[in-house]
Coordinates of C-alpha atoms in Angstrom, one line a residue:
M8 CA 0.0 0.0 0.0
R9 CA 1.2 3.5 -0.8
K10 CA 2.2 5.6 2.3
R11 CA 1.4 9.3 2.6
A12 CA 2.9 12.0 4.8
V13 CA 1.1 13.0 8.0
G14 CA -0.6 16.4 7.8
N15 CA -0.2 19.4 10.2
M16 CA -3.6 20.9 10.9
S17 CA -4.1 22.7 14.2
L18 CA -5.9 20.9 16.9
A19 CA -8.8 23.4 17.1
A20 CA -9.3 23.2 13.3
A21 CA -9.2 19.4 13.4
Q22 CA -11.8 19.2 16.1
E23 CA -14.0 21.6 14.2
R24 CA -13.7 19.6 11.0
L25 CA -14.6 16.4 12.8
M26 CA -17.7 17.9 14.4
L27 CA -18.9 19.3 11.0
S28 CA -18.5 15.9 9.4
F29 CA -21.2 14.1 11.4
R30 CA -24.8 14.5 12.5
F31 CA -26.1 12.1 15.1
S32 CA -29.7 10.9 15.8
P33 CA -29.3 8.8 18.9
E34 CA -32.2 6.7 20.1
T35 CA -34.2 7.4 23.3
E36 CA -34.6 4.7 26.0
R37 CA -36.7 4.8 29.2
I38 CA -35.0 3.6 32.3
P39 CA -36.0 3.5 36.0
V40 CA -35.1 6.7 37.9
P41 CA -32.8 4.9 40.4
K42 CA -30.6 3.8 37.5
A43 CA -30.5 7.1 35.8
R44 CA -27.5 8.7 37.5
D45 CA -24.9 10.1 35.1
R46 CA -27.3 9.6 32.1
V47 CA -28.5 12.4 29.9
T48 CA -32.1 13.3 29.4
A49 CA -33.5 12.9 25.9
E50 CA -36.4 15.3 26.3
P51 CA -37.9 17.5 29.0
V52 CA -39.2 15.8 32.1
Y53 CA -42.4 17.1 33.7
A54 CA -43.7 16.5 37.2
R55 CA -46.7 14.2 37.4
Q56 CA -47.7 15.2 40.9
S57 CA -47.1 18.0 43.3
M58 CA -44.8 17.7 46.3
P59 CA -46.2 18.1 48.8
S60 CA -49.6 17.2 47.5
F61 CA -51.4 18.7 50.5
P62 CA -50.7 21.6 52.9
A63 CA -48.3 20.1 55.5
S64 CA -46.9 21.2 58.8
A65 CA -43.3 22.4 58.5
M66 CA -42.7 22.1 62.3
D67 CA -43.6 20.0 65.3
G68 CA -46.3 22.0 67.2
I69 CA -50.0 22.8 67.1
A70 CA -52.2 23.7 64.1
V71 CA -54.6 26.5 64.6
R72 CA -56.8 29.0 62.7
A73 CA -54.7 32.2 62.9
E74 CA -57.7 34.5 63.3
R75 CA -58.7 32.8 66.6
T76 CA -55.3 33.6 68.1
R77 CA -55.1 37.4 67.3
T78 CA -55.7 38.5 70.9
A79 CA -52.7 36.5 72.4
C80 CA -50.0 38.6 73.9
P81 CA -47.4 38.3 76.7
D82 CA -49.7 40.3 79.2
R83 CA -52.8 38.3 78.3
P84 CA -51.9 34.7 77.3
L85 CA -54.5 32.9 75.3
R86 CA -55.6 29.4 76.3
L87 CA -56.5 26.9 73.6
T88 CA -58.4 23.6 73.9
E89 CA -57.3 20.5 71.9
G90 CA -59.9 19.5 69.3
V91 CA -61.6 22.8 69.5
D92 CA -59.0 25.5 69.1
Y93 CA -55.9 23.5 68.1
H94 CA -54.7 20.1 66.8
P95 CA -51.2 18.6 67.7
V96 CA -49.1 18.1 64.5
N97 CA -45.6 16.8 63.7
T98 CA -43.4 17.9 60.8
G99 CA -44.8 16.6 57.6
D100 CA -48.3 15.9 58.9
P101 CA -51.3 17.1 56.8
L102 CA -52.7 20.4 58.0
P103 CA -56.0 19.6 59.8
K104 CA -59.2 20.9 58.2
G105 CA -60.1 24.4 59.3
T106 CA -56.5 25.4 60.3
D107 CA -54.1 27.7 58.4
A108 CA -51.1 28.1 60.6
V109 CA -48.7 26.1 62.9
I110 CA -47.2 27.3 66.2
M111 CA -43.9 25.8 67.0
I112 CA -43.9 23.5 70.1
E113 CA -41.3 25.7 71.7
R114 CA -43.8 28.6 71.7
V115 CA -46.5 26.6 73.4
R116 CA -47.0 26.2 77.2
R117 CA -48.9 23.2 78.3
I118 CA -51.5 23.8 81.1
D119 CA -53.0 20.3 81.3
E120 CA -53.6 17.3 79.0
R121 CA -56.0 19.2 76.7
T122 CA -55.1 22.8 77.4
V123 CA -52.2 24.9 76.2
E124 CA -51.3 28.6 76.4
I125 CA -49.7 30.9 73.8
R126 CA -48.3 34.4 74.3
E127 CA -48.3 35.7 70.7
P128 CA -50.8 35.3 67.8
A129 CA -50.1 32.9 64.9
V130 CA -49.4 34.3 61.4
P131 CA -51.6 32.8 58.6
W132 CA -49.7 30.0 56.7
K133 CA -46.6 30.4 58.8
H134 CA -44.7 27.1 59.3
V135 CA -46.9 25.5 56.7
R136 CA -45.7 23.9 53.5
S137 CA -48.1 24.8 50.7
V138 CA -49.2 22.3 48.0
G139 CA -46.4 22.1 45.4
E140 CA -43.9 24.1 47.5
D141 CA -41.2 21.8 46.3
V142 CA -42.5 20.4 43.0
V143 CA -45.7 21.5 41.2
R144 CA -47.5 19.0 39.0
G145 CA -46.9 20.0 35.3
E146 CA -43.7 22.0 35.9
M147 CA -40.5 21.0 34.1
I148 CA -38.2 19.2 36.4
L149 CA -35.3 18.6 34.0
P150 CA -34.7 20.0 30.5
A151 CA -33.5 18.0 27.6
H152 CA -29.8 17.2 27.4
H153 CA -29.4 17.5 31.2
H154 CA -26.7 15.4 32.9
I155 CA -28.6 13.6 35.7
R156 CA -27.0 14.1 39.1
P157 CA -27.9 12.2 42.4
V158 CA -30.0 15.1 43.7
D159 CA -32.0 15.1 40.4
L160 CA -33.1 11.5 41.2
G161 CA -34.9 12.7 44.4
V162 CA -36.7 15.5 42.6
L163 CA -37.9 13.1 39.8
L164 CA -39.3 10.7 42.3
A165 CA -40.8 13.5 44.4
G166 CA -42.6 14.6 41.2
G167 CA -44.1 11.2 40.6
V168 CA -41.7 10.3 37.8
T169 CA -40.5 6.7 38.0
E170 CA -39.0 6.3 34.5
V171 CA -36.9 8.9 32.7
P172 CA -36.2 9.2 28.9
V173 CA -32.5 9.3 28.3
V174 CA -30.2 9.4 25.3
A175 CA -29.0 5.9 24.5
K176 CA -25.2 5.6 25.0
P177 CA -23.0 5.5 21.9
R178 CA -21.4 2.1 21.5
V179 CA -17.7 2.5 20.7
A180 CA -15.7 -0.3 19.2
I181 CA -12.0 -0.5 20.4
L182 CA -9.6 -2.2 18.0
P183 CA -6.0 -2.3 19.3
T184 CA -3.6 -3.3 16.5
G185 CA -0.2 -4.8 16.4
S186 CA 1.2 -8.3 16.0
E187 CA 3.5 -7.6 19.0
L188 CA 0.6 -7.1 21.4
V189 CA -0.5 -9.8 23.9
P190 CA -3.3 -9.8 26.4
P191 CA -2.5 -8.9 30.0
G192 CA -1.4 -11.8 32.2
K193 CA 0.5 -13.7 29.5
A194 CA 4.1 -14.4 30.1
L195 CA 6.1 -12.1 27.7
E196 CA 8.4 -13.3 25.1
R197 CA 11.1 -11.0 23.8
G198 CA 9.6 -8.4 21.5
E199 CA 6.1 -8.8 22.9
I200 CA 4.2 -5.9 24.6
I201 CA 1.2 -6.1 27.0
E202 CA -1.9 -4.6 25.4
F203 CA -3.2 -2.2 28.0
N204 CA -4.4 0.9 26.0
G205 CA -7.7 -0.8 25.3
T206 CA -8.4 -1.1 29.1
V207 CA -7.6 2.6 29.5
F208 CA -9.8 3.6 26.6
S209 CA -12.7 1.6 28.0
S210 CA -12.4 3.3 31.4
Y211 CA -12.3 6.8 29.8
L212 CA -15.2 6.0 27.6
E213 CA -17.3 4.7 30.5
E214 CA -16.4 7.8 32.5
W215 CA -17.5 10.1 29.7
G216 CA -20.8 8.2 29.2
A217 CA -20.2 5.9 26.3
D218 CA -20.5 2.1 26.1
P219 CA -17.1 0.6 25.2
D220 CA -16.9 -2.6 23.1
Y221 CA -13.4 -4.0 23.4
R222 CA -13.1 -6.3 20.4
G223 CA -9.6 -7.8 20.9
I224 CA -6.2 -7.4 19.3
V225 CA -5.9 -7.1 15.5
G226 CA -2.6 -8.2 14.0
D227 CA -0.6 -6.2 11.5
D228 CA -2.5 -7.3 8.4
P229 CA -4.6 -4.9 6.3
E230 CA -7.2 -7.5 5.5
L231 CA -7.6 -8.4 9.2
L232 CA -8.0 -4.6 9.9
R233 CA -10.5 -4.2 7.1
R234 CA -12.7 -7.0 8.4
A235 CA -12.5 -5.8 12.0
I236 CA -13.6 -2.3 11.0
L237 CA -16.4 -3.5 8.8
D238 CA -17.7 -5.8 11.6
A239 CA -17.4 -3.0 14.1
V240 CA -19.5 -0.5 12.1
E241 CA -22.2 -3.0 11.7
T242 CA -23.0 -3.0 15.5
C243 CA -21.3 0.1 16.9
D244 CA -21.8 3.8 16.5
W245 CA -18.1 4.5 15.9
V246 CA -14.7 2.9 15.9
V247 CA -11.5 3.6 17.7
V248 CA -8.4 2.0 16.1
N249 CA -5.3 2.1 18.3
A250 CA -1.9 2.3 16.5
G251 CA -1.3 1.9 12.8
S252 CA -2.2 5.6 12.1
S253 CA 1.3 6.8 11.4
V254 CA 3.3 6.2 8.2
G255 CA 5.4 3.1 9.0
S256 CA 5.6 0.0 6.9
E257 CA 3.0 -1.8 9.1
D258 CA 0.7 1.3 9.6
Y259 CA -2.4 0.4 7.6
T260 CA -5.2 2.4 9.1
R261 CA -5.2 5.3 6.6
D262 CA -5.3 3.1 3.5
V263 CA -7.9 0.7 4.9
V264 CA -10.2 3.6 6.0
Q265 CA -9.6 5.3 2.6
D266 CA -10.6 2.1 0.8
L267 CA -13.7 1.6 3.0
G268 CA -14.9 5.2 3.2
E269 CA -13.3 8.6 3.6
V270 CA -10.2 10.0 5.4
I271 CA -11.4 13.4 6.8
L272 CA -8.0 14.3 8.3
H273 CA -4.6 12.7 8.9
G274 CA -2.2 14.4 11.3
V275 CA -2.5 17.3 13.7
A276 CA 0.1 19.9 14.8
T277 CA 0.5 18.7 18.4
S278 CA 3.2 17.1 20.4
P279 CA 2.6 14.4 21.4
G280 CA -0.3 13.0 19.4
S281 CA 0.5 14.1 15.9
P282 CA -0.4 11.0 13.8
V283 CA -4.1 11.1 14.4
L284 CA -6.5 9.9 11.7
L285 CA -10.1 11.0 11.5
G286 CA -12.2 9.0 9.0
K287 CA -15.7 7.9 8.0
V288 CA -16.9 4.4 7.1
R289 CA -20.6 3.9 6.3
N290 CA -21.2 7.3 7.7
K291 CA -19.8 6.4 11.1
P292 CA -16.7 8.0 12.7
V293 CA -13.5 5.9 12.7
I294 CA -10.7 7.5 14.8
G295 CA -7.2 6.2 14.4
L296 CA -5.1 7.0 17.5
P297 CA -1.3 6.8 17.9
G298 CA 0.2 3.7 19.5
Y299 CA 2.2 5.5 22.2
P300 CA 0.1 5.6 25.3
V301 CA 0.3 9.2 26.3
A302 CA -0.3 10.4 22.8
A303 CA -3.2 8.0 22.5
Y304 CA -4.9 9.1 25.7
L305 CA -4.6 12.8 24.9
A306 CA -5.9 12.2 21.3
L307 CA -8.8 10.2 22.7
E308 CA -9.8 13.2 24.9
W309 CA -9.3 15.6 22.0
F310 CA -11.4 13.8 19.5
V311 CA -13.6 11.1 21.0
R312 CA -14.8 12.9 24.1
P313 CA -16.1 15.9 22.0
L314 CA -18.0 13.3 19.8
I315 CA -19.6 11.8 23.0
D316 CA -20.6 15.3 24.2
Y317 CA -21.9 16.2 20.8
W318 CA -23.9 12.9 20.8
F319 CA -25.6 13.7 24.1
G320 CA -25.9 17.4 23.3
V321 CA -23.9 18.5 26.4
K322 CA -20.6 20.3 26.8
A323 CA -17.9 19.2 29.2
S324 CA -16.7 21.7 31.8
P325 CA -13.2 22.9 31.2
R326 CA -10.5 21.9 33.6
P327 CA -9.6 24.3 36.4
R328 CA -6.5 26.3 35.6
L329 CA -3.7 27.5 37.8
Q330 CA -0.9 30.0 37.4
V331 CA 2.5 28.2 38.0
R332 CA 6.1 29.1 37.9
L333 CA 8.3 26.7 35.9
E334 CA 11.1 25.0 37.9
E335 CA 13.0 23.9 34.8
D336 CA 13.4 24.9 31.2
V337 CA 10.7 23.5 28.8
K338 CA 11.7 22.8 25.2
S339 CA 9.1 23.5 22.5
K340 CA 9.2 24.2 18.8
E341 CA 7.1 26.7 16.9
G342 CA 4.5 25.2 14.6
R343 CA 3.2 22.6 17.1
E344 CA 1.0 22.9 20.1
H345 CA 2.9 21.2 23.0
F346 CA 1.2 19.4 25.9
V347 CA 3.7 19.0 28.8
R348 CA 2.9 16.9 31.8
V349 CA 4.0 18.6 35.1
S350 CA 3.9 17.9 38.8
I351 CA 2.8 20.9 40.8
G352 CA 3.6 22.0 44.4
R353 CA 2.5 24.9 46.5
I354 CA 5.7 26.3 48.0
G355 CA 6.0 29.5 49.9
G356 CA 2.6 30.7 48.9
R357 CA 3.0 30.2 45.2
Y358 CA 2.6 27.2 42.8
V359 CA 5.7 25.7 41.2
A360 CA 5.6 23.2 38.3
R361 CA 8.3 20.7 37.3
P362 CA 8.1 19.0 33.8
L363 CA 7.8 15.3 33.8
P364 CA 9.4 13.0 31.2
R365 CA 8.2 14.1 27.8
G366 CA 8.1 10.8 25.9
A367 CA 4.8 9.8 24.3
G368 CA 5.2 6.4 25.7
S369 CA 5.8 7.5 29.3
T370 CA 2.6 6.3 30.9
M371 CA 4.0 6.9 34.5
S372 CA 4.4 10.6 33.7
L373 CA 0.7 11.0 32.9
A374 CA -0.3 8.9 36.0
R375 CA 1.8 11.1 38.2
A376 CA 1.0 14.4 36.6
D377 CA -0.8 17.1 38.5
G378 CA -1.4 19.2 35.4
L379 CA -0.8 19.9 31.8
L380 CA 1.0 22.9 30.2
R381 CA -0.6 23.8 26.9
I382 CA 2.1 25.7 25.0
P383 CA 0.7 27.5 21.9
S384 CA 2.2 26.7 18.5
R385 CA 3.7 30.2 18.2
H386 CA 5.5 29.9 21.5
G387 CA 9.2 28.9 21.6
P388 CA 11.1 27.4 24.5
I389 CA 10.2 28.4 28.0
K390 CA 12.9 29.3 30.6
A391 CA 12.9 28.2 34.2
G392 CA 11.2 30.9 36.3
E393 CA 8.7 31.9 33.7
E394 CA 5.0 31.9 34.7
M395 CA 2.4 29.9 32.7
E396 CA -1.1 28.6 33.1
A397 CA -1.6 24.9 33.8
E398 CA -4.7 22.8 33.3
L399 CA -5.2 20.8 36.5
L400 CA -5.5 17.0 36.4
R401 CA -5.7 16.7 40.2
P402 CA -7.7 18.8 42.6
K403 CA -6.0 22.0 43.8
E404 CA -6.9 21.0 47.4
Q405 CA -4.8 17.8 47.0
I406 CA -1.9 19.8 45.6
D407 CA -2.0 22.2 48.5
R408 CA -1.6 19.3 50.9
T409 CA 1.3 17.6 49.2
L410 CA 5.0 17.8 50.3
W411 CA 7.4 17.9 47.4
V412 CA 10.7 16.1 47.8
A413 CA 13.3 16.3 45.1
G414 CA 16.8 14.8 44.7
G415 CA 18.1 11.3 45.1
H416 CA 15.8 8.3 45.4
D417 CA 15.6 5.4 47.8
P418 CA 12.9 2.8 48.5
A419 CA 12.5 4.3 51.9
L420 CA 10.8 7.3 50.2
D421 CA 8.3 4.9 48.6
L422 CA 7.6 3.5 52.0
L423 CA 6.9 7.0 53.4
V424 CA 4.5 7.7 50.5
N425 CA 2.6 4.5 51.2
L426 CA 2.5 4.8 55.0
L427 CA 1.1 8.4 54.8
R428 CA -1.7 6.9 52.7
E429 CA -2.2 3.9 55.1
D430 CA -2.4 6.2 58.1
R431 CA -5.2 8.2 56.3
S432 CA -3.0 11.3 56.6
P433 CA -4.5 14.5 55.1
F434 CA -1.0 15.1 53.6
S435 CA 0.8 13.2 50.9
L436 CA 4.4 13.0 49.6
S437 CA 5.5 13.5 46.0
V438 CA 8.9 12.4 45.0
A439 CA 10.9 13.7 42.1
G440 CA 14.1 11.6 41.5
I441 CA 16.2 14.3 39.8
G442 CA 19.5 13.7 41.5
S443 CA 21.0 14.9 44.8
I444 CA 22.6 18.1 43.4
R445 CA 19.6 19.2 41.4
G446 CA 17.5 18.5 44.5
L447 CA 19.6 20.9 46.6
R448 CA 19.6 23.5 43.9
S449 CA 15.8 23.2 43.6
L450 CA 15.4 23.6 47.4
G451 CA 17.7 26.6 47.4
R452 CA 15.6 28.5 44.9
G453 CA 12.3 27.5 46.5
G454 CA 11.4 24.7 44.0
C455 CA 10.6 22.0 46.5
H456 CA 9.8 21.5 50.2
M457 CA 12.8 19.3 50.9
A458 CA 15.7 17.6 49.2
A459 CA 16.9 14.0 49.4
I460 CA 20.7 13.5 49.2
H461 CA 23.3 10.8 49.2
L462 CA 26.6 12.6 48.5
G463 CA 29.4 10.5 49.8
D464 CA 28.9 11.3 53.5
E465 CA 31.1 9.1 55.8
G466 CA 28.3 8.8 58.4
D467 CA 29.0 11.9 60.6
G468 CA 27.0 14.3 58.4
G469 CA 30.0 16.5 57.7
E470 CA 30.0 15.9 53.9
H471 CA 26.3 16.5 53.6
R472 CA 26.5 19.7 55.7
R473 CA 29.2 21.0 53.3
W474 CA 27.0 20.4 50.3
V475 CA 24.0 22.0 52.0
R476 CA 26.0 25.1 52.9
R477 CA 27.1 25.4 49.3
F478 CA 23.6 25.4 47.8
I479 CA 21.5 26.6 50.6
P480 CA 23.6 29.2 52.4
D481 CA 20.8 31.3 54.0
K482 CA 18.1 28.8 55.2
E483 CA 17.9 27.2 58.5
V484 CA 17.5 23.5 57.8
F485 CA 17.4 20.1 59.5
L486 CA 19.3 17.0 58.2
L487 CA 17.1 14.0 58.8
R488 CA 18.9 10.7 58.4
L489 CA 16.5 8.4 56.8
A490 CA 18.7 5.4 56.2
V491 CA 22.2 4.0 55.8
R492 CA 22.2 1.7 52.8
P493 CA 24.7 -0.8 51.3
F494 CA 25.9 0.7 48.0
G495 CA 27.9 -1.0 45.3
W496 CA 28.0 -2.5 41.8
L497 CA 25.0 -4.3 40.3
V498 CA 25.8 -7.2 37.9
A499 CA 23.9 -10.1 36.5
K500 CA 23.4 -13.2 38.5
G501 CA 26.7 -15.2 38.5
N502 CA 28.6 -12.1 37.3
P503 CA 29.1 -13.5 33.8
T504 CA 31.7 -10.8 32.8
G505 CA 33.8 -11.4 35.9
F506 CA 33.6 -7.7 36.8
S507 CA 35.5 -6.9 39.9
G508 CA 36.0 -3.1 40.0
P509 CA 36.4 0.2 38.2
E510 CA 39.5 -1.1 36.4
D511 CA 37.3 -3.5 34.4
L512 CA 35.4 -0.6 32.9
S513 CA 38.1 0.7 30.7
G514 CA 38.6 -0.9 27.3
S515 CA 37.4 -4.4 28.5
G516 CA 34.1 -4.5 26.7
V517 CA 32.2 -4.4 29.9
R518 CA 29.1 -2.1 29.3
L519 CA 28.2 0.4 31.9
V520 CA 24.8 2.0 32.5
N521 CA 25.3 5.4 34.2
R522 CA 23.2 7.8 36.2
Q523 CA 22.4 11.3 35.2
E524 CA 24.6 14.3 36.0
G525 CA 24.0 15.7 39.5
S526 CA 23.0 12.4 41.1
G527 CA 25.0 11.2 44.1
T528 CA 25.7 8.0 42.2
R529 CA 27.2 9.8 39.2
L530 CA 29.4 12.0 41.5
F531 CA 30.7 8.9 43.3
L532 CA 31.5 7.1 40.0
D533 CA 33.3 10.2 38.6
R534 CA 35.4 10.5 41.8
L535 CA 36.2 6.7 41.7
L536 CA 37.3 6.9 38.0
Q537 CA 39.4 10.0 38.8
E538 CA 41.1 8.2 41.7
K539 CA 41.9 5.3 39.5
G540 CA 43.1 7.5 36.6
I541 CA 40.5 6.2 34.2
D542 CA 39.4 8.4 31.4
P543 CA 35.6 8.3 31.2
S544 CA 35.8 8.4 27.4
T545 CA 37.3 4.9 27.5
V546 CA 34.3 3.5 29.5
D547 CA 31.7 1.8 27.2
G548 CA 28.3 3.2 28.2
Y549 CA 29.5 6.1 30.3
E550 CA 27.3 8.4 28.2
R551 CA 24.3 6.2 28.7
E552 CA 22.3 7.9 31.4
V553 CA 19.2 6.8 33.2
S554 CA 17.2 8.6 35.8
S555 CA 16.7 6.1 38.7
P556 CA 18.3 3.1 40.3
W557 CA 15.4 1.0 39.1
R558 CA 16.3 1.8 35.5
V559 CA 19.9 0.9 36.2
A560 CA 18.9 -2.5 37.5
A561 CA 16.4 -3.1 34.7
A562 CA 19.2 -2.5 32.1
V563 CA 21.5 -5.0 33.8
E564 CA 18.7 -7.5 34.2
D565 CA 17.7 -7.1 30.5
G566 CA 21.3 -7.7 29.4
S567 CA 21.6 -4.3 27.6
A568 CA 24.2 -3.4 30.2
D569 CA 26.7 -5.4 32.2
V570 CA 27.2 -3.3 35.3
G571 CA 25.8 -0.2 37.0
M572 CA 25.7 1.3 40.5
G573 CA 22.9 1.0 43.0
T574 CA 21.8 -0.2 46.5
L575 CA 21.5 -3.7 47.9
A576 CA 17.7 -3.3 48.1
V577 CA 17.4 -2.6 44.4
A578 CA 19.7 -5.5 43.5
R579 CA 17.6 -7.9 45.6
R580 CA 14.4 -6.6 44.0
F581 CA 15.8 -7.5 40.6
G582 CA 17.6 -10.7 41.6
L583 CA 21.0 -9.2 40.7
E584 CA 24.5 -9.9 42.1
F585 CA 25.7 -7.1 44.5
L586 CA 29.4 -6.2 44.9
P587 CA 29.5 -3.8 47.9
L588 CA 31.6 -0.6 47.9
R589 CA 30.4 1.3 51.0
K590 CA 27.6 2.0 53.4
E591 CA 26.0 5.2 52.3
P592 CA 23.8 7.6 54.4
F593 CA 20.6 8.8 52.8
D594 CA 19.4 12.1 54.3
L595 CA 16.4 14.5 53.9
V596 CA 17.3 18.2 54.0
I597 CA 14.3 19.9 55.5
P598 CA 13.9 23.7 56.0
L599 CA 12.9 24.8 59.5
E600 CA 9.5 26.2 58.3
V601 CA 8.6 22.9 56.6
A602 CA 9.7 20.8 59.6
E603 CA 7.6 22.9 61.9
S604 CA 4.5 22.9 59.7
E605 CA 1.6 20.5 60.3
A606 CA 2.6 18.4 57.3
G607 CA 6.2 18.3 58.3
K608 CA 5.4 17.2 61.8
M609 CA 3.2 14.4 60.4
L610 CA 6.0 13.3 58.2
M611 CA 8.4 13.1 61.1
D612 CA 5.9 11.1 63.1
T613 CA 5.7 8.6 60.3
V614 CA 9.5 8.3 60.1
R615 CA 9.6 7.7 63.9
S616 CA 6.9 5.1 63.7
D617 CA 7.4 1.4 64.3
A618 CA 5.6 0.8 61.0
F619 CA 8.2 2.7 59.1
R620 CA 11.0 0.9 60.9
A621 CA 9.5 -2.5 60.2
A622 CA 8.9 -1.7 56.6
A623 CA 12.4 -0.4 56.1
A624 CA 13.9 -3.5 57.7
S625 CA 11.9 -5.6 55.3
L626 CA 13.9 -4.2 52.5
E627 CA 16.8 -6.3 53.7
R628 CA 19.0 -3.3 53.0
G629 CA 21.4 -3.6 55.9
D630 CA 21.6 -1.0 58.7
F631 CA 18.6 1.3 59.0
V632 CA 18.8 4.6 60.9
G633 CA 15.8 6.6 61.9
P634 CA 15.4 9.5 64.4
A635 CA 17.2 8.6 67.6
N636 CA 15.6 8.3 71.0
G637 CA 12.2 9.4 69.7
R638 CA 13.5 12.9 68.9
A639 CA 11.9 14.7 66.0
Y640 CA 15.3 15.2 64.3
N641 CA 18.4 13.1 64.8
T642 CA 21.0 15.1 63.1
D643 CA 22.3 18.7 63.2
R644 CA 20.1 21.8 62.8
F645 CA 22.4 24.4 61.3
R646 CA 22.6 27.4 59.1
K647 CA 25.3 29.5 57.6
G648 CA 25.5 33.0 59.2
R649 CA 27.3 36.0 57.7
S650 CA 30.5 35.0 59.3
G651 CA 30.4 31.6 57.5
K652 CA 30.3 29.8 60.8
R653 CA 27.6 27.4 62.0
S654 CA 25.1 28.9 64.4

């Protein structure tokens, strides 16, 4: 099949073209009111009865005819006889015949079993619910194209409506394509990938009101795809094809859709999500989404969600927006609208955003994102410190109650994240593994709440104090020793290369996987190579950088690297051989104002807890050090004064 280049239409223009290409006439179905939450009304709904359907008492008290009580006053109380002048009523009771007012029980003084006394006259129809006060028979309860909420269900039932006409849900076929895909749960062979996009699509479609129809994996064969699309349009309202919409040798979606119907558009000027295909087969939409997960999820929201809203005749509310200051540079090119996932923290009264990994396949970055930066196509790169508007993916209230820690990474931080959740803490912890040095720099300029560092300290805190003074000279901080961890070389089980030390890295064919610049691991390796007189340019893999100890271990386990540096806990998690080098302290650098905040105190309590100690011990990491003797902080509180001395 002939391949064509992907186009470059703006997102807004592409959305408009899609909407103008279709007219929907969805069917109406009638369903019981208790099952109507989150459905959309197909026509106006009118009350069949009034609520209340009779004058009713709005208070506990006595029902009276107001005219008979007009002489009551504090100086001349009026006595009333039950059955003659008043009738006892409770809230919701029908108003007895001949009465037109209710006197609250608190305003009534009982004289005997049948006689009461009042000191002020009743007001006609006071404390009485009139017929139809809530709902009047014949009035419109809900308009057409109304998204039914829980409170609406009560109004419908109160108005005598037991069934409600709703717009039938659009049935959306999901066709994941790719011969490399296998169902979740299958043991993976090399080259195979778990198909999970279909599950994500189904969940989004259900959340937006559609009825997903997952139809299974379609292999990379144009005839298989042709049959799958034709079968889908027979029973579904539109079709979503995942992957195959680009211009690779096994991307068949465009040619198949063109042969079966019409290609409305192929390619939008966005990053990620460019190779989107919008088509029509038998007058039904066929949406071809990119294979990379993040690009696919964004494109699903850009094109499928508007179709669903258009089907129901509703419009989704825009996401809340927040002004944020960029903590790092953001690269963007003119000519494309960029969508950048960011984590957001409220620090010192302002909101700071840190870009997350940009790859279109980085599903974790979207799962961890607090917001999206939408960078216009005419905007170039953005420098750290600039202000931008972010669309929120997480409630602002949650962001306000999150502590941001940036720097090195250790499994102990994951334990803290989890324990805060298990303890039902109102606060949470967000961890950015950007390396110890970058973490200190970020803390120094107000880009995080605390930094996590492991920078070659010998255990007495002196080395860490020197680093802190260098990057945070003017803040009073605490050093909290979270752990002491065995640190060393990670090699495959059995050490097949016979690696024994840094000398084996130079010119021996042993492949290294390195950590990023500014990480404590990278600093230690560079120092080790310098001590041994080894030129980094002679080390195979020195330039290969990964951003976490987990990725180091994964590369060694996979066999794409022979050796890397990490901790004993990570080695054991991956079943790798561990060659120890030293025991390395892992500290949190916490400014005084954070440590003394409600969130900071709760974090300290969690670190001191038996649960944290037990969980840390279960890592089989070696010695664990937490706050000593139950004190809130177990290492030095210090700051650098003008004299340069500790104070």
